[in-house]
Coordinates of C-alpha atoms in Angstrom, one line a residue:
M1 CA 15.1 2.1 24.7
P2 CA 18.0 4.6 25.3
G3 CA 21.1 5.0 27.2
V4 CA 22.5 8.3 27.9
D5 CA 25.0 7.9 25.1
T6 CA 21.9 7.6 22.4
F7 CA 19.5 9.8 24.0
R8 CA 21.3 13.4 22.3
E9 CA 20.8 12.0 18.6
D10 CA 17.3 10.5 19.4
F11 CA 16.2 13.5 20.9
G12 CA 17.6 15.6 17.8
A13 CA 15.9 13.5 15.5
S14 CA 12.5 13.5 17.4
V15 CA 12.1 17.2 16.5
V16 CA 12.9 16.8 12.6
V17 CA 10.4 13.9 12.5
A18 CA 7.6 16.0 14.3
L19 CA 8.2 18.8 11.9
V20 CA 8.0 16.5 9.5
A21 CA 4.9 14.8 10.5
L22 CA 3.0 18.0 11.4
P23 CA 1.8 19.3 8.1
L24 CA 1.3 15.5 6.6
C25 CA -1.1 14.8 9.4
V26 CA -2.9 17.8 8.9
G27 CA -2.9 17.6 5.6
V28 CA -4.2 13.7 5.4
A29 CA -7.0 14.5 7.9
V30 CA -8.3 17.5 5.7
A31 CA -8.2 15.5 2.5
S32 CA -10.2 12.5 4.2
G33 CA -12.6 14.8 5.6
V34 CA -12.3 14.9 8.6
P35 CA -10.9 17.7 11.6
A36 CA -7.5 18.6 11.1
E37 CA -6.7 18.0 15.1
L38 CA -7.5 14.0 14.4
G39 CA -4.7 13.5 11.9
I40 CA -2.6 15.0 14.7
V41 CA -4.1 12.5 17.5
T42 CA -3.3 9.7 15.1
G43 CA 0.0 11.2 15.2
V44 CA 0.4 11.2 18.8
V45 CA -0.9 7.7 19.0
G46 CA 1.9 6.5 16.8
G47 CA 4.5 8.2 18.8
L48 CA 3.2 7.4 22.6
V49 CA 1.5 4.0 21.9
T50 CA 2.8 2.6 18.8
G51 CA 6.0 3.9 19.9
W52 CA 7.0 1.9 22.7
F53 CA 6.4 -1.5 21.1
P54 CA 9.7 -3.6 19.8
G55 CA 8.2 -4.7 16.7
S56 CA 10.4 -1.8 14.4
S57 CA 13.2 0.5 16.0
L58 CA 13.1 3.1 13.6
Q59 CA 10.3 3.3 11.8
V60 CA 7.5 5.7 12.7
S61 CA 3.8 5.4 12.5
G62 CA 0.6 7.7 11.8
P63 CA -1.8 8.9 9.3
A64 CA -0.4 8.2 6.1
A65 CA -1.4 9.5 2.4
G66 CA -1.7 5.8 1.5
L67 CA -5.0 5.4 3.5
T68 CA -6.6 8.9 2.8
V69 CA -8.8 7.5 -0.5
L70 CA -10.3 4.8 1.8
V71 CA -10.9 6.8 4.7
Y72 CA -12.2 9.5 2.3
E73 CA -15.0 6.6 0.8
A74 CA -15.7 5.5 4.7
V75 CA -16.6 8.7 5.7
H76 CA -18.3 9.6 2.8
T77 CA -20.8 6.4 2.9
H78 CA -21.1 5.5 6.9
G79 CA -20.3 8.9 8.3
A80 CA -17.7 10.7 10.5
R81 CA -19.1 8.9 13.9
A82 CA -18.8 5.5 11.9
L83 CA -15.2 5.9 11.5
G84 CA -13.6 5.4 15.3
V85 CA -15.8 1.8 14.8
L86 CA -14.0 0.8 11.6
V87 CA -10.6 1.9 12.5
L88 CA -11.1 0.0 16.1
A89 CA -12.5 -3.3 14.2
A90 CA -9.5 -2.8 11.8
G91 CA -7.1 -2.4 14.8
L92 CA -8.8 -5.5 16.6
L93 CA -8.4 -7.5 13.2
Q94 CA -4.4 -6.6 12.8
L95 CA -3.9 -7.8 16.6
C96 CA -5.4 -11.2 15.6
M97 CA -3.2 -11.3 12.7
G98 CA -0.4 -10.7 14.7
A99 CA -1.1 -13.2 17.1
L100 CA -1.6 -15.7 14.4
R101 CA 2.1 -14.9 13.3
L102 CA 0.9 -13.9 9.8
G103 CA 3.1 -10.9 9.8
R104 CA 5.7 -12.7 7.5
W105 CA 2.9 -13.4 4.7
F106 CA 2.7 -10.2 3.2
R107 CA 6.3 -10.1 2.7
A108 CA 4.5 -13.0 -0.2
I109 CA 2.2 -10.4 -1.8
S110 CA 3.6 -9.6 -5.4
V111 CA 5.4 -6.3 -5.5
A112 CA 3.5 -5.2 -8.9
V113 CA 0.2 -5.1 -6.7
V114 CA 1.9 -3.0 -4.1
H115 CA 3.3 -0.8 -6.4
G116 CA 0.0 -0.9 -8.5
M117 CA -1.7 -0.2 -5.3
L118 CA 0.5 2.8 -4.7
A119 CA 0.1 4.5 -8.0
G120 CA -3.8 4.0 -7.7
I121 CA -3.9 5.8 -4.5
G122 CA -1.5 8.0 -5.9
L123 CA -4.0 9.0 -9.1
V124 CA -7.0 8.9 -6.7
L125 CA -5.2 11.7 -4.4
I126 CA -3.6 13.7 -7.3
A127 CA -7.5 13.9 -8.9
G128 CA -8.9 14.9 -5.7
Q129 CA -6.7 17.4 -4.7
L130 CA -6.2 19.2 -7.8
Y131 CA -9.8 20.5 -6.7
A132 CA -8.3 21.3 -3.1
L133 CA -5.7 23.2 -4.7
G134 CA -8.0 25.6 -6.8
G135 CA -10.5 25.7 -4.0
V136 CA -13.1 24.0 -6.3
Q137 CA -16.0 21.5 -4.9
A138 CA -15.0 18.2 -6.6
P139 CA -17.0 16.0 -8.2
G140 CA -18.2 12.3 -6.7
G141 CA -15.9 9.6 -8.3
T142 CA -12.7 9.6 -9.5
L143 CA -13.6 9.0 -13.0
E144 CA -15.6 12.1 -13.1
K145 CA -13.0 14.2 -11.1
L146 CA -10.2 13.1 -14.1
A147 CA -12.9 14.0 -16.8
A148 CA -13.7 17.4 -15.0
V149 CA -10.3 18.4 -14.9
P150 CA -10.0 20.2 -18.4
G151 CA -13.0 22.4 -16.9
L152 CA -11.0 23.7 -13.7
A153 CA -9.2 26.4 -15.1
G154 CA -11.8 28.3 -15.8
Q155 CA -13.4 28.1 -11.7
A156 CA -10.3 27.7 -10.1
D157 CA -9.2 30.6 -7.3
W158 CA -5.9 31.6 -8.6
S159 CA -4.6 32.9 -5.7
A160 CA -4.9 29.5 -4.1
V161 CA -3.4 27.7 -7.0
A162 CA -0.2 29.8 -6.7
L163 CA 0.2 29.0 -3.0
G164 CA -0.1 25.7 -3.5
A165 CA 2.4 25.5 -6.6
G166 CA 4.4 27.4 -4.5
T167 CA 4.6 25.1 -2.1
I168 CA 5.0 22.5 -4.8
A169 CA 7.9 24.3 -6.0
V170 CA 9.6 24.4 -2.5
L171 CA 9.3 20.5 -2.0
A172 CA 11.3 19.8 -5.5
A173 CA 13.8 22.4 -5.0
W174 CA 14.1 21.6 -1.0
R175 CA 16.3 18.1 -2.0
R176 CA 18.8 19.9 -3.9
M177 CA 19.7 22.4 -1.1
P178 CA 22.6 21.9 1.2
A179 CA 22.3 19.3 3.9
R180 CA 22.5 21.7 6.7
L181 CA 19.3 23.0 5.4
R182 CA 18.0 20.0 4.4
L183 CA 17.6 19.5 8.5
V184 CA 14.6 21.4 8.2
P185 CA 11.5 19.2 6.7
G186 CA 11.0 20.4 3.0
A187 CA 6.9 19.9 3.9
L188 CA 7.0 22.5 6.8
V189 CA 9.3 25.1 4.8
G190 CA 6.6 25.2 2.0
V191 CA 3.8 25.2 4.2
A192 CA 5.4 28.3 6.2
A193 CA 6.1 30.0 3.4
A194 CA 2.7 29.8 1.9
T195 CA 1.4 30.7 4.6
A196 CA 3.6 33.5 5.2
V197 CA 2.9 35.3 1.7
S198 CA -1.0 34.2 2.3
M199 CA -0.8 36.8 5.2
L200 CA 1.1 39.1 3.9
L201 CA -0.8 39.6 0.7
Q202 CA -4.1 38.9 2.8
L203 CA -5.3 36.6 0.3
P204 CA -8.7 35.6 0.4
V205 CA -8.3 31.7 0.2
E206 CA -9.7 29.1 2.6
K207 CA -7.9 28.4 6.0
V208 CA -7.8 25.7 8.1
T209 CA -10.8 24.9 10.4
V210 CA -9.9 24.7 14.1
T211 CA -12.3 23.4 16.7
G212 CA -9.6 21.9 19.5
V213 CA -8.3 18.1 20.0
L214 CA -10.7 17.4 22.7
D215 CA -13.7 18.9 20.9
A216 CA -12.5 17.1 17.5
V217 CA -12.1 13.5 19.4
A218 CA -15.5 11.7 19.3
P219 CA -15.1 8.3 21.1
P220 CA -17.8 5.8 19.2
G221 CA -21.1 4.9 21.2
W222 CA -22.4 1.6 21.9
G223 CA -25.2 2.1 19.2
D224 CA -22.4 3.0 16.5
F225 CA -21.3 -0.8 16.6
G226 CA -24.4 -2.0 14.7
L227 CA -22.9 -0.5 11.5
L228 CA -20.4 -3.8 11.7
A229 CA -23.3 -5.6 10.5
S230 CA -23.0 -4.1 7.3
I231 CA -21.5 -5.9 4.4
G232 CA -19.8 -3.2 3.6
A233 CA -18.7 -1.9 6.5
L234 CA -17.1 -5.1 7.1
G235 CA -15.3 -4.6 3.8
T236 CA -13.9 -1.3 4.6
V237 CA -12.8 -2.8 7.8
I238 CA -10.7 -5.7 5.9
A239 CA -9.5 -3.6 3.3
L240 CA -8.3 -0.9 6.4
A241 CA -6.5 -3.6 8.2
L242 CA -5.0 -5.4 5.2
I243 CA -3.5 -2.4 3.2
A244 CA -2.4 -0.5 6.6
S245 CA -0.4 -4.0 7.5
A246 CA 1.0 -3.9 4.0
E247 CA 2.3 -0.7 3.9
T248 CA 3.6 -1.1 7.5
L249 CA 5.6 -4.0 6.6
F250 CA 6.6 -2.9 3.0
S251 CA 7.7 0.2 4.8
A252 CA 9.6 -1.8 7.6
A253 CA 11.5 -3.9 4.8
A254 CA 12.7 -0.7 3.2
V255 CA 13.9 0.9 6.7
D256 CA 15.6 -2.2 7.5
R257 CA 18.0 -1.2 4.5
M258 CA 18.8 2.1 5.7
H259 CA 20.5 1.2 8.8
D260 CA 22.4 -1.6 10.3
G261 CA 20.9 -1.8 13.8
T262 CA 18.0 -4.7 15.2
R263 CA 15.9 -6.1 12.3
T264 CA 12.3 -5.9 12.4
H265 CA 10.1 -8.3 13.8
Y266 CA 7.1 -8.8 11.5
D267 CA 4.7 -10.2 14.0
R268 CA 5.3 -7.9 17.0
E269 CA 5.1 -4.9 14.4
L270 CA 2.0 -6.3 13.1
M271 CA 0.5 -6.1 16.6
A272 CA 1.8 -2.9 17.6
Q273 CA 0.2 -1.4 14.8
G274 CA -2.8 -3.1 15.7
V275 CA -2.7 -1.7 19.2
G276 CA -2.3 1.8 17.9
N277 CA -5.2 1.6 15.8
T278 CA -7.6 0.2 18.3
V279 CA -6.6 3.2 20.3
C280 CA -7.3 5.4 17.5
G281 CA -10.6 3.6 17.3
L282 CA -11.3 4.3 20.5
L283 CA -10.7 8.2 20.1
G284 CA -12.4 8.1 16.5
A285 CA -9.2 9.2 15.3
L286 CA -7.6 8.1 11.7
P287 CA -6.2 5.0 11.3
M288 CA -2.3 4.4 11.1
T289 CA 0.2 3.1 9.2
A290 CA 4.0 3.2 9.3
V291 CA 5.0 5.8 6.8
I292 CA 8.1 5.8 4.9
V293 CA 8.5 9.6 4.8
R294 CA 8.7 10.0 8.4
S295 CA 10.7 6.6 9.1
A296 CA 13.2 7.9 6.7
A297 CA 13.6 11.1 8.4
N298 CA 14.2 9.5 11.5
V299 CA 16.9 7.4 10.4
E300 CA 18.7 10.1 8.2
A301 CA 18.3 12.4 11.7
G302 CA 20.4 9.9 13.4
A303 CA 18.1 8.4 15.5
R304 CA 19.3 5.5 17.3
T305 CA 16.3 3.9 19.1
R306 CA 13.0 4.0 18.9
A307 CA 12.9 6.7 22.1
S308 CA 12.8 9.1 18.8
R309 CA 9.5 8.0 17.6
V310 CA 8.3 8.0 21.3
L311 CA 9.1 11.6 21.4
H312 CA 8.2 12.7 18.1
G313 CA 4.6 12.0 19.5
G314 CA 5.3 14.1 22.7
W315 CA 6.2 17.0 20.5
L316 CA 3.0 16.2 18.4
L317 CA 0.8 16.5 21.7
L318 CA 2.7 19.6 23.2
F319 CA 1.7 21.4 19.9
A320 CA -1.9 20.1 19.4
V321 CA -2.7 21.6 23.1
A322 CA -0.1 24.4 23.5
V323 CA -0.8 26.3 20.1
P324 CA -3.6 24.4 17.8
Q325 CA -4.5 28.2 16.9
L326 CA -1.7 27.9 14.2
L327 CA -3.2 26.0 12.1
E328 CA -6.0 28.2 11.3
V329 CA -3.3 30.5 9.5
V330 CA -2.4 27.9 6.9
P331 CA -4.2 27.6 3.8
L332 CA -6.1 24.6 2.3
A333 CA -4.0 25.0 -0.9
A334 CA -0.5 24.9 0.6
L335 CA -1.8 21.3 2.3
A336 CA -3.2 20.4 -1.1
G337 CA 0.4 20.8 -2.8
V338 CA 1.8 19.1 0.1
L339 CA -0.3 15.9 -1.0
L340 CA 0.2 16.6 -4.6
H341 CA 3.6 15.9 -4.1
A342 CA 3.4 12.9 -1.9
G343 CA 0.9 11.5 -4.7
W344 CA 3.0 12.1 -7.3
K345 CA 5.8 10.5 -5.5
L346 CA 3.5 7.7 -5.3
L347 CA 3.4 7.0 -9.1
P348 CA 6.2 4.2 -9.7
A349 CA 7.3 5.3 -13.0
R350 CA 10.7 3.8 -13.2
A351 CA 9.0 0.7 -11.6
V352 CA 6.8 0.2 -14.8
A353 CA 9.7 1.2 -17.1
G354 CA 11.9 -1.3 -15.5
L355 CA 9.3 -4.0 -15.5
W356 CA 8.1 -3.4 -18.8
K357 CA 12.0 -4.3 -20.3
T358 CA 12.1 -7.3 -17.8
H359 CA 9.0 -8.9 -16.5
R360 CA 5.7 -7.5 -18.8
G361 CA 3.2 -10.0 -17.3
E362 CA 4.3 -7.9 -13.7
A363 CA 4.1 -4.4 -15.6
V364 CA 0.4 -5.6 -16.7
V365 CA -0.4 -6.6 -13.2
L366 CA 0.6 -2.9 -11.7
V367 CA -0.8 -0.7 -14.6
A368 CA -4.3 -3.2 -14.5
T369 CA -4.4 -2.7 -10.5
A370 CA -3.7 0.9 -10.8
S371 CA -6.4 1.6 -13.3
A372 CA -9.2 -1.1 -11.4
I373 CA -8.6 1.3 -8.1
V374 CA -9.1 4.4 -10.1
A375 CA -12.3 2.6 -12.0
T376 CA -13.7 1.6 -8.9
N377 CA -12.5 1.9 -5.3
L378 CA -9.2 0.6 -3.5
F379 CA -10.7 -2.6 -1.9
E380 CA -12.0 -3.9 -5.4
G381 CA -8.7 -2.5 -7.3
V382 CA -6.4 -4.3 -4.9
L383 CA -8.5 -7.7 -4.9
V384 CA -8.6 -7.4 -8.9
G385 CA -4.8 -6.7 -8.6
L386 CA -4.2 -9.9 -6.5
G387 CA -6.3 -12.1 -8.5
L388 CA -4.5 -11.4 -11.5
A389 CA -1.2 -11.7 -9.8
V390 CA -2.8 -15.6 -8.6
V391 CA -3.7 -16.1 -12.1
K392 CA -0.5 -15.0 -13.8
A393 CA 1.4 -17.1 -11.5
A394 CA -0.8 -20.2 -11.8
W395 CA -0.1 -19.7 -15.6
E396 CA 3.8 -19.2 -15.3
T397 CA 3.9 -22.3 -13.0
S398 CA 1.8 -24.6 -15.2
Q399 CA 4.4 -24.8 -18.2
V400 CA 4.5 -28.2 -19.9
Q401 CA 7.1 -29.5 -22.4
I402 CA 6.2 -32.1 -24.8
E403 CA 8.9 -34.1 -26.7
E404 CA 8.5 -36.5 -29.1
V405 CA 11.0 -39.7 -29.6
W406 CA 10.9 -42.6 -32.0
E407 CA 12.5 -45.8 -30.1
G408 CA 12.4 -49.0 -32.2
G409 CA 9.8 -47.7 -34.4
E410 CA 7.7 -47.0 -31.3
L411 CA 6.9 -43.4 -30.8
R412 CA 7.3 -42.3 -27.3
V413 CA 6.0 -38.9 -26.0
Q414 CA 7.3 -37.6 -22.8
V415 CA 5.6 -34.8 -21.1
M416 CA 7.3 -32.7 -18.6
G417 CA 6.7 -29.9 -16.2
S418 CA 3.4 -29.1 -14.5
A419 CA -0.1 -30.4 -16.3
S420 CA -3.0 -28.3 -14.9
F421 CA -6.2 -27.1 -16.7
L422 CA -4.6 -24.1 -17.6
R423 CA -2.2 -26.0 -20.3
L424 CA -4.8 -28.7 -21.1
P425 CA -5.6 -27.1 -24.5
K426 CA -1.7 -27.3 -25.4
L427 CA -1.4 -30.8 -23.9
L428 CA -4.4 -32.2 -25.9
D429 CA -3.8 -30.4 -29.3
A430 CA -0.4 -31.9 -29.2
L431 CA -1.8 -35.5 -28.3
D432 CA -4.4 -35.3 -31.0
A433 CA -1.5 -34.2 -33.4
L434 CA 0.1 -37.4 -32.9
P435 CA 0.5 -39.5 -36.4
A436 CA -2.6 -41.9 -36.6
G437 CA -1.8 -45.6 -37.4
Q438 CA 1.6 -45.5 -35.1
P439 CA 2.4 -47.2 -31.7
V440 CA 2.8 -44.1 -29.0
R441 CA 4.0 -44.5 -25.5
L442 CA 3.1 -42.0 -23.5
D443 CA 5.2 -41.1 -20.6
L444 CA 4.1 -39.2 -17.5
S445 CA 7.4 -39.7 -15.4
G446 CA 8.8 -35.9 -15.9
L447 CA 5.9 -34.4 -14.3
R448 CA 6.0 -32.5 -11.4
H449 CA 2.3 -32.1 -11.2
L450 CA -0.9 -33.8 -12.4
D451 CA -4.2 -32.4 -11.9
H452 CA -7.2 -33.8 -12.0
A453 CA -8.5 -32.4 -15.1
C454 CA -5.6 -33.5 -17.3
L455 CA -5.3 -36.7 -15.6
T456 CA -9.4 -37.3 -16.9
A457 CA -8.3 -36.1 -20.2
L458 CA -5.5 -38.1 -20.4
H459 CA -7.5 -41.6 -19.8
G460 CA -10.3 -39.9 -22.0
W461 CA -7.7 -39.5 -24.7
E462 CA -6.5 -43.3 -24.5
Q463 CA -9.5 -44.8 -24.5
N464 CA -10.6 -42.7 -27.6
R465 CA -7.2 -43.5 -29.7
T466 CA -7.3 -47.2 -31.2
P467 CA -4.6 -49.5 -30.2
L468 CA -2.8 -51.4 -32.6
T469 CA 0.0 -53.4 -31.2
G470 CA -1.2 -53.6 -27.4
R471 CA 1.8 -51.8 -26.7
E472 CA 0.1 -47.9 -26.5
G473 CA -0.6 -46.7 -22.8
V474 CA 0.3 -44.5 -20.4
I475 CA 3.0 -45.1 -17.9

């Protein structure tokens, strides 16, 4: 924690991070189908609870756009009252994973799957927020949303579209502003500008609905825990825990590259997230994860210790308690613009282009993961991506080289590499193509791995090939 010499930097950074977090907290909550205040509650917990833990010094946690799709599906399927139970169970699962020292294993997940997951989330987020931008009721599934996009023009509220488009324009242009101006977050400027225009012109667009923090908080009751007997609910819990953990630890790796301070302790950070999500579940709030946008803002604003993220939680709490009515003047279209911009930034166009040039198999895994998420849901899509990554890795590591060398009138066939069932057809085709009536010595000493399927097939090939000189065999 800070001393007197670092408090000034941490205090200033905390204000910047809170201003970045505020519109995102509200926007993620609205997009998730829950009261706006619950997003702020999660941001407060991310600062005042998770912020104290020493896993990662400068990483900032709160509600994330990456979990919006999964939370919306959970609320739509199980009801808003079930959210607390699901998040609580996911937090406890994260605590168990941290205690078992599984945090480091998340670094072994294929980068292509991670980029594919983010791309899928971005596409689903964009598909949903296009309707929020135009003030139109969205169809049910993502594919239905995408199919109905051409018909949006005839239904949209163009006043709302103009406010949302203006917000996106401010966000896109803000990166080119002088560094001194960029101390004020672009998302806050865009939402504030859209709100001011809406009030000045008295536009009849939908605004954020505010019920009050205490009214929005809904701790789960004992009867709600029966939901965990459902296989679908358990799948949601596992998906929440795994995706939140993966996003947090990948964010930690990125943040560590941005500063020269203490490196992240992955298992401690996983436990910190588990504590935070457990508290969020007890309050009936949104799940949390470390968020790269807030974390990067924290580093760029000059934060020195984890005090900055704790203080940012205090600023969010002060806002939620003192002036929650300010949210009632914010147009929903402005928040949709913020989330559309966030969804666009999740699309890894450069990563796909780079992978296609160097590792096309990885590019295929990325695109397949994103497509599966759009076609099904986040959990099933990630499972498809992980399965493809495993198959691809198995295929690439089972490389078999077969060399034929004549030695003193005898053909020596040397098999090298890794012989698994994936390469069995290639191996048998090469052996069956050997000239009949010639003595053959099969040399397997160059194999690093020989699975049972290949061993059985080789024995069968040896028995079926008629020995002529007694010198054929396997060595």
